[in-house]
Every structure is written in C-alpha cells, then in structure tokens.
Amino acid sequence: MAAVRTATLGGADAVAADGEAPERIARARSGDRAAQRLLFECWRGPIYNYLRQMARDDELAADLTQETFVRAYRHLPRLRHEAAFRAWLFQIAHNLVRDRVAGAATVALDEDDPAYGPDPHGDGARQLERAELAAHVGRAVAALSPEHREVVVLHHFEALEVEEIARLLRVRPGTVKSRLARAREQLRRRLAPYVEDS
Amino acid sequence: MDCDQARPMLSDYLEGSPVRRAELEAHLAGCVACAAELAALRRVDDLLAAAPWAEPPSGLWEGVEARLEERSARRPRLVWAGAFAAAALLLAVLWPRPTPPEEVYSHDLYRVTCAPAFGDGLLGDVMPSLRGEAP
C-alpha cells in the first residue's frame, strides 16, 4: 500500500478529505471561482511536486502546475464522476509534462536544492543528518529512469494506488507493479547504507 | 519456495498482493537473508514516505485566474468572429452572379473581346490574314 505522507507532505490525507469533496468539485464545475481556488489550494502541492520531479525544472513545474489547473477548470464539465477528480488532475499534469519534457527528465538533482537542505526551524547535528539523508533520497529518486521515477512519485509521494496509476499511464496494473519492483530494487541499492542492518 | 523464487515477490508482498502469500511468509520465517532483504525494501518505502516536499512558489493561483479570465474574455470574441465568418460565407453563396459569356474560340474570340476595343489596330490587321482573307 502507498504510504500517505502527513507532516512532511503538508497533509496528503487532509488533501484527500477536502480536495475530493463532491459538492466543492460540483461548484468549481459551475464556474465558482472561490471553489476553484479552494481546490487549487488542496492540490497545488501534490501537482507541483509531481511535475517538479518529472520536469526537474522548478520554473517549468510552476508553469505546468498553472496550466494543469487552467485545463482542468476549462474541461471540468466533461468530468462525469467527482470521485475521479484527483486521478483526472494527475492525468492532465502527466499529459502536459510528457508533451513538454519528452524523455528529458533524467537530469540529476541539484545538490544545493533547498528542498533537500536542513529544516530552517530545526537545529544541530540531527538536522544536518536528516538533510543529508533527504539529499541522498532525492538524488536516488532523480537518478531513476523517467518511467520508474514516475511510478515512484505517483505511488510513494502522491499516494496513488497501483490501479489508479495504471489507468493514468494507460498500462496494465502488472506493468506498474513491475516498474515499482525494479525502482524499489534500484533505490535499495543506491540507499544501501541507510536501509541495511549494520 | 527457495530464495530465487522469493526475491522477485518481495515488492509485490509489500504492495499487499496475495499471490502465494502463505508460501512466501513460510519462507521468510526460515530465511534470514530474504527477511533482511524485505526489511531493507520496507525501509526504502519509509525513506520515500519521509522525503521532503517542495513548497510551490507563491502567486500561482493569480496566474491560473488570469489565464482563466483571459480565455473566457477571448471566447465571446471568437463567437462573434465565427458568426461574422458564417454570415460572409452565406452572403457569398447567395449573392447573384453575372452569367458567364458563351465560349468562343480562335478568331471569334478576337472578334468578341478585342475588336470592339482596338478597332482596326494591330490585331485588326493581323487577324484577317490569319483567317486567310485578303487584306
């Protein structure tokens, strides 16, 4: 099962509770700007982080995040089931990044990336240790092929189920599982000092 | 079940897939190496779950709203442009056209089109000889 991140992710479980409320999606569909903004606030983090992992470019990720929501709201009347909103949003983001980045998403992560630096609210050696570990994890994920990185990001970071990812990528669930297994094995090798018993 | 069969199943096991679950668990109970491998993969999942999340830049919503407004403002203009194009097409189809002249050939073409304008000019001099007529 995908691990749903809470504190670090800004509350993916809270996102799921508020960001998929059918009445809010219905209001957004009718053009209610306030409802559209609330949905945006719920999903901007997951969508931006997914695009950032796939595009490896912060500016492009920000631009594609905006375009994802513009397209989503323009075509929202076509969405038949409110419950499918999250997967549909990721589908739009996936299509956009696929068209714009097309196979170029293998650039190594910038080691000075502030997202992997120490927590400014923390202190001491423990903070540095955690920051170093986070940087290693970030680099290991960034070094995966785009296909493997995408399933890892969608499953482990965004908490999408295997079947949802399969529908999104238009592949069989078995293909998603096999990509997850290969990605896990590569990450396990790259992160060996952190995951093996000493 | 031996280790070679068990290892490829560990990732699916973490996903909760039930395929040969009992057999795999029996193997894990007696195999330290495979149990350690499963623990390592589980820690990979834990590290991914704790990975940091980048905060999106501020001002993204304003950009979304601006693009939505821009497109909704553009839509009425597009509707008017479409209506104008349709009206122009309809007018072009229904507008009465002049009757095309009957088809004429060779010197008759000259007679009909050029002679009235040029009279006895250059072509007027040449055409009779072309027809084999005496000047």
Coordinates of C-alpha atoms in Angstrom, one line a residue:
Chain A
M1 CA 0.0 0.0 0.0
A2 CA 1.2 3.5 -0.7
A3 CA 2.3 5.4 2.3
V4 CA 0.3 8.6 2.8
R5 CA 2.6 11.3 3.9
T6 CA 1.3 13.7 6.5
A7 CA 3.6 16.3 8.1
T8 CA 6.3 16.3 5.5
L9 CA 3.9 16.4 2.7
G10 CA 1.7 19.1 4.1
G11 CA -1.0 16.6 4.8
A12 CA -1.9 14.4 1.8
D13 CA -4.7 12.8 3.9
A14 CA -6.2 16.2 4.6
V15 CA -5.9 17.0 0.9
A16 CA -7.8 13.8 0.1
A17 CA -10.6 14.8 2.5
D18 CA -11.0 18.4 1.3
G19 CA -9.8 18.2 -2.3
E20 CA -12.3 15.5 -3.4
A21 CA -15.4 16.8 -1.7
P22 CA -18.1 16.3 -4.5
E23 CA -20.0 19.4 -3.7
R24 CA -16.8 21.5 -4.0
I25 CA -16.0 19.9 -7.3
A26 CA -19.6 20.5 -8.5
R27 CA -19.3 24.2 -7.5
A28 CA -16.0 24.5 -9.3
R29 CA -17.5 22.9 -12.4
S30 CA -20.2 25.6 -12.4
G31 CA -17.5 28.2 -12.6
D32 CA -17.5 29.2 -8.9
R33 CA -14.1 30.9 -8.6
A34 CA -13.9 30.5 -4.8
A35 CA -14.5 26.8 -5.0
Q36 CA -11.9 26.6 -7.8
R37 CA -9.4 28.4 -5.6
L38 CA -10.1 26.0 -2.7
L39 CA -9.5 23.0 -4.9
F40 CA -6.3 24.6 -6.2
E41 CA -5.1 25.2 -2.6
C42 CA -5.7 21.5 -1.9
W43 CA -3.9 20.1 -4.9
R44 CA -1.3 22.7 -5.9
G45 CA 1.3 21.0 -3.7
P46 CA 0.9 17.4 -5.0
I47 CA 0.7 18.5 -8.6
Y48 CA 3.6 20.9 -8.3
N49 CA 5.8 18.3 -6.6
Y50 CA 4.9 15.6 -9.2
L51 CA 5.7 18.0 -12.0
R52 CA 8.9 19.1 -10.3
Q53 CA 10.1 15.5 -10.0
M54 CA 9.3 14.8 -13.6
A55 CA 10.4 18.0 -15.2
R56 CA 13.5 18.6 -13.0
D57 CA 12.9 22.3 -13.5
D58 CA 11.3 24.5 -10.9
E59 CA 10.2 27.2 -13.3
L60 CA 8.7 24.8 -15.8
A61 CA 7.0 22.9 -12.9
A62 CA 5.3 26.1 -11.7
D63 CA 4.2 27.0 -15.2
L64 CA 2.8 23.5 -15.9
T65 CA 1.1 23.5 -12.5
Q66 CA -0.8 26.6 -13.5
E67 CA -1.6 25.1 -16.9
T68 CA -2.9 21.9 -15.3
F69 CA -5.5 23.8 -13.3
V70 CA -6.5 26.0 -16.2
R71 CA -7.1 23.0 -18.4
A72 CA -8.8 21.2 -15.5
Y73 CA -11.3 24.0 -14.9
R74 CA -12.0 24.6 -18.6
H75 CA -12.8 20.9 -19.1
L76 CA -14.3 20.2 -15.8
P77 CA -17.9 19.8 -17.3
R78 CA -16.5 16.7 -19.0
L79 CA -15.6 15.0 -15.7
R80 CA -18.5 12.6 -15.1
H81 CA -17.6 11.4 -11.6
E82 CA -16.4 13.8 -8.9
A83 CA -14.6 10.9 -7.2
A84 CA -12.2 10.7 -10.1
F85 CA -11.1 14.3 -9.8
R86 CA -7.6 13.5 -8.3
A87 CA -6.7 10.9 -10.9
W88 CA -8.0 13.2 -13.6
L89 CA -5.9 16.1 -12.4
F90 CA -2.8 13.9 -12.4
Q91 CA -3.7 12.7 -15.9
I92 CA -3.7 16.3 -17.1
A93 CA -0.4 17.0 -15.4
H94 CA 1.1 13.8 -16.8
N95 CA 0.0 14.7 -20.4
L96 CA 1.4 18.2 -20.1
V97 CA 4.8 17.1 -18.7
R98 CA 5.0 14.3 -21.2
D99 CA 4.5 16.7 -24.1
R100 CA 6.8 19.4 -22.8
V101 CA 9.6 17.3 -21.4
A102 CA 9.5 14.2 -23.6
G103 CA 12.3 12.0 -22.3
A104 CA 14.5 14.8 -21.0
A105 CA 13.6 14.1 -17.4
T106 CA 16.8 12.4 -16.4
V107 CA 18.8 15.4 -15.2
A108 CA 20.4 14.8 -11.9
L109 CA 19.0 16.7 -8.9
D110 CA 20.8 19.8 -7.9
E111 CA 22.7 19.0 -4.7
D112 CA 22.1 22.5 -3.5
D113 CA 18.3 22.2 -3.9
P114 CA 16.8 23.9 -0.9
A115 CA 14.1 21.3 -0.7
Y116 CA 16.7 18.9 0.4
G117 CA 18.5 21.2 2.7
P118 CA 18.3 21.5 6.5
D119 CA 15.0 22.5 8.0
P120 CA 15.4 26.2 8.9
H121 CA 13.3 25.6 12.0
G122 CA 15.5 22.8 13.3
D123 CA 18.9 22.7 14.8
G124 CA 22.0 20.7 15.4
A125 CA 23.7 17.6 14.0
R126 CA 20.4 15.7 13.8
Q127 CA 19.1 18.3 11.4
L128 CA 22.2 18.0 9.2
E129 CA 21.9 14.2 9.3
R130 CA 18.3 14.3 8.2
A131 CA 19.1 16.9 5.5
E132 CA 21.9 14.7 4.2
L133 CA 19.6 11.6 4.2
A134 CA 16.9 13.6 2.4
A135 CA 19.5 14.7 -0.2
H136 CA 20.5 11.1 -0.8
V137 CA 16.9 10.0 -1.2
G138 CA 16.3 12.9 -3.6
R139 CA 19.3 12.0 -5.7
A140 CA 18.4 8.4 -5.8
V141 CA 14.9 9.1 -7.0
A142 CA 16.2 11.7 -9.5
A143 CA 18.6 9.1 -10.9
L144 CA 15.8 6.7 -11.8
S145 CA 14.6 6.5 -15.4
P146 CA 11.5 8.7 -16.1
E147 CA 9.3 5.6 -16.3
H148 CA 10.5 4.3 -12.9
R149 CA 10.6 7.7 -11.3
E150 CA 7.0 8.4 -12.4
V151 CA 5.5 5.4 -10.7
V152 CA 7.6 6.0 -7.5
V153 CA 6.5 9.6 -7.3
L154 CA 2.8 8.8 -8.0
H155 CA 2.7 5.8 -5.6
H156 CA 5.0 6.8 -2.8
F157 CA 4.8 10.6 -2.9
E158 CA 1.3 11.1 -4.1
A159 CA -0.3 8.0 -2.6
L160 CA -2.0 6.9 -5.8
E161 CA -2.9 3.2 -5.9
V162 CA -1.5 0.8 -8.5
E163 CA -4.8 0.6 -10.4
E164 CA -5.1 4.4 -10.5
I165 CA -1.6 4.7 -11.9
A166 CA -2.3 2.0 -14.4
R167 CA -5.3 3.9 -15.7
L168 CA -3.4 7.2 -15.7
L169 CA -0.5 5.8 -17.7
R170 CA -2.7 3.6 -19.8
V171 CA -0.7 0.4 -18.9
R172 CA -1.7 -2.8 -17.1
P173 CA -1.5 -2.9 -13.3
G174 CA 1.1 -5.7 -13.7
T175 CA 3.3 -3.2 -15.6
V176 CA 3.0 -0.7 -12.8
K177 CA 3.9 -3.3 -10.2
S178 CA 6.9 -4.5 -12.2
R179 CA 8.2 -0.9 -12.5
L180 CA 7.7 -0.3 -8.8
A181 CA 9.6 -3.5 -8.0
R182 CA 12.5 -2.5 -10.3
A183 CA 12.5 1.0 -8.9
R184 CA 12.5 -0.3 -5.3
E185 CA 15.4 -2.6 -6.1
Q186 CA 17.5 0.3 -7.6
L187 CA 16.7 2.6 -4.7
R188 CA 17.5 -0.2 -2.2
R189 CA 21.0 -0.5 -3.9
R190 CA 21.6 3.3 -4.0
L191 CA 20.4 3.8 -0.4
A192 CA 22.1 0.7 0.9
P193 CA 24.0 2.4 3.8
Y194 CA 20.6 3.7 5.1
V195 CA 18.5 0.6 4.7
E196 CA 20.7 -2.3 5.5
D197 CA 21.3 -3.6 9.0
S198 CA 24.8 -2.7 10.1
Chain B
M1 CA 9.8 -22.0 -2.1
D2 CA 13.5 -21.0 -2.4
C3 CA 15.3 -17.7 -2.3
D4 CA 15.3 -17.3 -6.1
Q5 CA 11.6 -17.6 -6.2
A6 CA 11.0 -15.5 -3.1
R7 CA 13.1 -12.4 -4.0
P8 CA 11.1 -11.2 -7.1
M9 CA 7.9 -11.5 -4.9
L10 CA 9.0 -9.2 -2.1
S11 CA 8.0 -5.9 -3.8
D12 CA 4.5 -7.3 -4.5
Y13 CA 4.3 -8.6 -1.0
L14 CA 4.9 -5.0 0.3
E15 CA 2.1 -3.9 -2.0
G16 CA -0.2 -6.4 -0.3
S17 CA -0.6 -8.7 -3.3
P18 CA -1.9 -12.0 -2.1
V19 CA -0.1 -14.2 -4.7
R20 CA 1.4 -17.2 -2.9
R21 CA 1.4 -15.2 0.3
A22 CA 1.4 -18.1 2.7
E23 CA 4.3 -19.8 0.9
L24 CA 6.3 -16.6 0.9
E25 CA 5.7 -16.0 4.6
A26 CA 6.7 -19.5 5.4
H27 CA 10.0 -19.0 3.5
L28 CA 10.6 -15.6 5.2
A29 CA 10.1 -17.2 8.6
G30 CA 13.0 -19.5 7.9
C31 CA 15.3 -17.4 5.7
V32 CA 17.3 -14.7 7.4
A33 CA 18.7 -13.3 4.1
C34 CA 15.3 -12.9 2.5
A35 CA 13.8 -11.5 5.7
A36 CA 16.7 -8.9 5.8
E37 CA 16.0 -8.0 2.1
L38 CA 12.3 -7.5 2.8
A39 CA 13.2 -5.3 5.8
A40 CA 15.6 -3.2 3.6
L41 CA 12.9 -2.7 0.9
R42 CA 10.5 -1.7 3.6
R43 CA 12.9 0.9 4.8
V44 CA 13.2 2.2 1.3
D45 CA 9.4 2.8 1.4
D46 CA 9.8 4.6 4.8
L47 CA 12.5 6.9 3.4
L48 CA 10.4 7.7 0.4
A49 CA 7.4 8.4 2.7
A50 CA 9.6 10.9 4.7
A51 CA 11.1 12.6 1.7
P52 CA 10.8 16.4 1.7
W53 CA 8.2 18.2 -0.2
A54 CA 8.9 21.4 -2.1
E55 CA 6.6 24.3 -1.3
P56 CA 5.1 25.6 -4.6
P57 CA 6.1 29.2 -5.4
S58 CA 3.6 31.9 -4.3
G59 CA 1.4 33.6 -6.9
L60 CA 0.5 30.5 -8.8
W61 CA -3.3 31.0 -8.2
E62 CA -3.1 34.6 -9.6
G63 CA -1.6 33.1 -12.8
V64 CA -4.3 30.5 -13.0
E65 CA -7.1 33.0 -12.5
A66 CA -5.5 35.4 -15.1
R67 CA -5.4 32.7 -17.7
L68 CA -8.9 31.6 -17.0
E69 CA -10.2 35.2 -17.3
E70 CA -8.2 35.7 -20.5
R71 CA -9.7 32.7 -22.1
S72 CA -13.2 33.4 -21.0
A73 CA -12.8 37.0 -22.4
R74 CA -11.5 35.6 -25.6
R75 CA -14.4 33.3 -26.1
P76 CA -17.1 35.9 -26.9
R77 CA -14.7 37.5 -29.4
L78 CA -14.3 34.1 -31.0
V79 CA -18.1 33.6 -31.1
W80 CA -18.5 36.9 -32.9
A81 CA -15.7 36.2 -35.3
G82 CA -17.3 32.8 -36.1
A83 CA -20.8 34.4 -36.6
F84 CA -19.3 37.0 -38.9
A85 CA -17.4 34.4 -41.0
A86 CA -20.6 32.3 -41.3
A87 CA -22.6 35.3 -42.4
A88 CA -19.9 36.2 -45.0
L89 CA -20.0 32.7 -46.4
L90 CA -23.8 32.7 -46.6
L91 CA -23.7 36.0 -48.4
A92 CA -21.1 34.8 -50.9
V93 CA -23.2 31.7 -51.7
L94 CA -26.5 33.5 -52.1
W95 CA -25.1 36.7 -53.9
P96 CA -26.4 36.7 -57.6
R97 CA -23.5 36.1 -60.0
P98 CA -23.1 37.5 -63.6
T99 CA -24.0 35.0 -66.3
P100 CA -20.7 33.7 -67.8
P101 CA -20.2 34.6 -71.5
E102 CA -20.7 31.8 -74.1
E103 CA -17.5 30.1 -75.0
V104 CA -15.9 31.4 -78.2
Y105 CA -12.8 30.2 -80.0
S106 CA -10.0 31.4 -82.3
H107 CA -10.7 34.5 -84.2
D108 CA -14.2 34.7 -82.8
L109 CA -12.6 35.3 -79.5
Y110 CA -10.8 38.3 -81.0
R111 CA -14.0 39.5 -82.6
V112 CA -15.9 39.4 -79.4
T113 CA -13.4 40.6 -77.0
C114 CA -10.6 42.7 -78.7
A115 CA -12.0 44.1 -81.9
P116 CA -14.6 46.4 -80.3
A117 CA -11.9 47.9 -78.2
F118 CA -9.0 48.1 -80.6
G119 CA -10.9 48.6 -83.8
D120 CA -8.5 48.4 -86.8
G121 CA -5.4 48.2 -84.7
L122 CA -2.6 45.7 -84.8
L123 CA -4.8 42.7 -84.1
G124 CA -7.4 44.0 -86.5
D125 CA -4.8 44.0 -89.3
V126 CA -3.4 40.6 -88.4
M127 CA -6.5 38.6 -87.8
P128 CA -7.9 38.7 -91.4
S129 CA -4.6 37.4 -92.8
L130 CA -4.6 34.6 -90.2
R131 CA -8.0 33.7 -91.4
G132 CA -6.7 33.5 -95.0
E133 CA -8.7 36.6 -96.1
A134 CA -7.3 39.2 -98.4
P135 CA -6.4 42.4 -96.9

